[in-house]
Each structure stands twice: as C-alpha cells, then as structure tokens.
XYZ file of C-alpha atoms in Angstrom:
240
model
C 91.547 101.588 112.674
C 91.076 104.623 110.453
C 92.233 107.926 112.011
C 94.115 106.312 114.884
C 97.177 108.368 114.077
C 95.334 111.557 115.032
C 94.020 110.299 118.348
C 95.928 107.283 119.662
C 98.087 109.333 122.026
C 95.228 110.701 124.130
C 91.840 108.939 124.329
C 93.186 105.608 125.625
C 95.228 107.043 128.486
C 94.236 106.278 132.074
C 91.778 103.566 131.076
C 91.332 100.396 133.095
C 90.647 98.255 130.027
C 91.080 98.607 126.254
C 88.866 96.407 124.073
C 89.928 95.822 120.445
C 87.216 94.123 118.409
C 88.054 92.644 115.003
C 91.486 91.959 116.472
C 92.738 90.275 113.307
C 92.899 93.797 111.819
C 94.838 95.349 114.707
C 98.304 94.947 113.193
C 97.121 96.581 109.966
C 95.431 99.394 111.937
C 98.608 100.131 113.904
C 100.696 100.260 110.729
C 98.122 102.497 109.052
C 97.986 104.802 112.098
C 101.750 105.260 111.999
C 102.019 105.731 108.245
C 102.733 109.163 106.790
C 101.233 110.339 103.491
C 103.323 113.064 101.851
C 101.535 115.236 99.273
C 103.861 116.413 96.518
C 101.439 119.180 95.514
C 101.142 120.628 99.028
C 104.876 120.808 99.652
C 105.882 122.045 96.208
C 103.182 124.723 96.472
C 105.120 125.940 99.500
C 108.439 125.879 97.646
C 109.652 122.603 99.173
C 110.804 119.814 96.870
C 110.372 116.218 98.011
C 113.240 113.725 98.166
C 113.400 111.250 95.286
C 114.771 108.549 97.569
C 113.321 105.398 99.080
C 115.763 105.606 102.018
C 114.000 106.560 105.247
C 117.193 108.188 106.567
C 117.143 110.748 103.754
C 113.470 111.478 104.435
C 114.127 112.023 108.144
C 117.028 114.366 107.345
C 114.818 116.230 104.859
C 112.010 116.621 107.420
C 114.416 117.846 110.116
C 115.911 120.349 107.664
C 112.589 121.947 106.675
C 110.706 121.707 110.004
C 112.110 124.962 111.510
C 111.178 127.097 108.479
C 107.724 125.550 108.229
C 107.248 126.083 111.959
C 107.995 129.793 111.508
C 105.462 129.999 108.687
C 102.854 128.339 110.908
C 103.500 130.869 113.699
C 103.443 133.794 111.273
C 100.049 132.777 109.901
C 98.495 131.510 113.132
C 99.110 134.598 115.312
C 97.004 137.092 113.280
C 94.383 134.407 112.656
C 94.015 133.684 116.395
C 93.847 137.434 117.100
C 90.937 137.842 114.677
C 89.138 134.930 116.328
C 89.572 136.461 119.808
C 88.341 139.857 118.615
C 85.387 138.362 116.777
C 86.515 139.838 113.478
C 85.573 138.452 110.083
C 87.583 135.397 109.051
C 88.476 135.056 105.389
C 88.035 131.413 104.203
C 91.340 131.569 102.296
C 93.139 132.453 105.542
C 91.603 129.417 107.246
C 92.723 127.151 104.422
C 96.265 128.555 104.487
C 96.599 128.060 108.249
C 95.317 124.489 107.944
C 97.648 123.765 105.040
C 100.780 124.952 106.827
C 99.784 123.161 110.024
C 99.290 120.024 107.935
C 102.788 120.369 106.500
C 104.197 120.765 110.007
C 102.349 117.656 111.235
C 103.684 115.668 108.290
C 107.285 116.739 108.945
C 106.922 115.998 112.656
C 105.475 112.552 111.951
C 108.378 111.728 109.614
C 110.892 112.767 112.264
C 109.206 110.421 114.765
C 109.361 107.383 112.453
C 111.816 104.610 113.231
C 114.333 103.231 110.751
C 112.397 100.135 109.608
C 110.098 101.941 107.192
C 108.863 101.037 103.724
C 108.898 104.076 101.417
C 106.721 103.910 98.283
C 105.342 106.234 95.651
C 101.626 107.083 95.477
C 99.614 109.029 92.880
C 99.712 112.037 95.252
C 103.351 111.761 96.310
C 104.877 109.304 98.762
C 103.825 106.993 101.585
C 106.093 106.102 104.509
C 104.860 103.066 106.443
C 106.569 101.201 109.288
C 107.433 97.636 108.318
C 106.418 95.973 111.585
C 103.742 96.723 114.185
C 105.565 95.152 117.125
C 107.616 98.293 117.664
C 104.461 100.452 117.738
C 101.841 98.604 119.743
C 103.026 99.457 123.254
C 103.521 103.158 122.606
C 100.300 103.621 120.654
C 97.994 101.291 122.513
C 98.926 98.808 125.227
C 100.837 101.100 127.617
C 97.743 103.238 128.217
C 95.834 100.621 130.226
C 96.814 97.804 132.601
C 94.756 95.306 130.567
C 93.747 94.955 126.938
C 91.297 92.564 125.311
C 91.938 91.704 121.658
C 89.072 89.638 120.295
C 88.003 88.275 116.939
C 86.186 85.322 115.435
C 89.117 84.897 113.028
C 92.145 85.802 115.139
C 94.294 82.913 113.944
C 97.151 81.428 115.950
C 97.340 83.335 119.262
C 101.162 83.023 119.499
C 101.571 84.542 116.022
C 99.181 87.415 116.781
C 101.059 88.119 120.023
C 104.394 88.115 118.220
C 103.172 90.462 115.476
C 101.891 92.844 118.165
C 105.163 92.774 120.080
C 103.807 90.968 123.146
C 106.346 88.964 125.141
C 105.722 85.468 126.517
C 103.955 85.865 129.856
C 102.410 89.219 128.916
C 99.388 87.606 127.273
C 97.116 84.604 127.412
C 94.576 83.151 125.015
C 90.938 82.445 125.867
C 88.862 80.501 123.355
C 85.071 80.549 123.653
C 82.922 78.024 121.759
C 79.991 79.258 119.706
C 76.656 79.267 121.506
C 74.964 78.027 118.319
C 75.167 74.300 117.518
C 76.928 73.498 114.248
C 73.834 71.688 112.953
C 71.961 74.993 112.610
C 74.849 76.977 111.073
C 76.129 74.959 108.115
C 78.575 76.654 105.713
C 78.407 76.073 101.950
C 81.402 77.231 99.915
C 80.540 78.581 96.462
C 83.574 80.357 94.868
C 81.681 82.661 92.518
C 83.416 86.065 92.783
C 85.873 87.711 95.148
C 83.633 89.799 97.389
C 85.022 93.175 98.493
C 84.087 96.858 98.556
C 85.823 97.533 95.214
C 84.346 94.722 93.142
C 83.146 95.552 89.641
C 79.518 95.885 88.541
C 79.880 92.646 86.586
C 80.960 90.817 89.764
C 78.136 92.410 91.739
C 75.559 91.401 89.109
C 76.874 87.829 89.173
C 76.681 87.813 92.967
C 73.080 89.074 92.944
C 72.066 86.441 90.374
C 73.449 83.780 92.705
C 71.514 85.242 95.659
C 68.300 85.205 93.609
C 68.963 81.578 92.700
C 69.434 80.618 96.358
C 66.379 82.614 97.494
C 64.191 80.755 94.981
C 65.322 77.272 95.956
C 62.508 75.182 97.381
C 64.246 74.882 100.774
C 64.483 78.659 101.223
C 61.684 80.105 99.123
C 59.351 80.750 102.074
C 62.057 81.691 104.573
C 63.584 84.995 105.600
C 67.326 85.547 105.515
C 70.162 87.996 106.052
C 72.718 88.927 103.396
C 76.046 90.233 104.703
C 77.556 92.854 102.364
C 81.119 94.141 102.239
C 79.977 97.763 101.960
C 76.923 100.029 102.183
C 77.128 100.628 98.425
C 76.684 96.916 97.742
C 73.731 96.789 100.109
C 71.977 99.451 98.010
C 72.632 97.714 94.676
C-alpha cells in the first residue's frame, strides 16, 4: 500500500485483472494513498504560511490561492535546469534540490485541490495531515476502474459484505469465494498465549520477553528435537 499515491493512476490501467493480496489492508492502503502530508518547514521556507484550520474547505481555498505562484516558481527553476541537462552542462546539487522542493510543493497543493470534502485534518510533528474519511469514494477511481476484474484476497478478510461496503462496491458488482485450507486442522493447532502485543514498534523489554517465551517453547520435550518457523512482525525483530 505504501507509495500508491504516486503510481495508482498509471500502472493498473489497461489490465485484464488486478490482484490485491492482504485484502484486509486495502481500505487502509487507499486512504493512505490519498492522504496529503503538508510540511510546515517546506512551505514557510518558501514564504507560504499554512492555515491553522481543521476545515478542509479552508485548506482547499488556500491551495488554490497559492498554486499559481508556486507553479510559476517551478517553471522559472525548471527551464534553466532542463537546459543544462540537454546541453550536458554541470548540474549543481543545490539546484537539483531546489527544483525537487518546488515541484514537491506544487504536487502537495495539487493533491489538496483534488481532495473531496469528507477529509480528516490533523496536526503532525512536521505540519499537517489531510486524510479522506472513507475509502468507498476512492476505490473506483484509484483502483477498480482500471481493469474489468479485480481479485481481493486475504486469510483474514472478515465479513465479505462489510469489506465490499467499505470499498464502495455495490450489490451485484462483487461475489465472495471461500476456499478451505488444504491442511487438516489436526496438524495446525493454535495455542493462544497473550504475552506481549507483537508489532514492529514494540520495546526491547517486550522483545526480550517474547524471546524468552520462544526459548521456553523450543526446549519443551515435545519440540526439543524438531525444527520450526518463527514469524516476525519486522526484519529488525528477526535479527534480534
């Protein structure tokens, strides 16, 4: 789901089938793809103050107001830069950074202008975040309209009707297919041991407690001479 906002409007076009694995995360991915992060430092460095409002209408008016001037700055900096590239002349790193920065500001303003009116506006350490409230208004434009068929699959998808509703799919536009596991339940028992909340941001104390539990299990008589697989929430945990 990360980075979809940069690419969703092109790579999925003219495809015969779109496959979305880990489908239980699709709603979150669509919302994340359509969210806009506004850096206070970047805009104020360019002489543009950010709104102090949580009303999306004021943000859209602000973006529309400043977009023309920022667009002129982008053109003013891009033209000589492109000319140097074509002539094979030396490129100063500071010039590259300035062009990228102004283009970034223009993309941010354009993205704000494209947002709908059901948007949650919140402060962040770097500035502000503007995130659509619901994914059902986004899914067709960003994803489903680009192919005649889409397959959303997951081992933990939940209620199909609820998933369809959250993704803006109308009755008759979707159907659910449930496939049983190919492994008999007798060879895949699940034992619930609520020790710590496992995630990528868990503390060292939680990780140490988790590892102690794994060592305990590995040394039980039933498993001591067997191999096993430990699923980790992140690569960092795997290296602990």
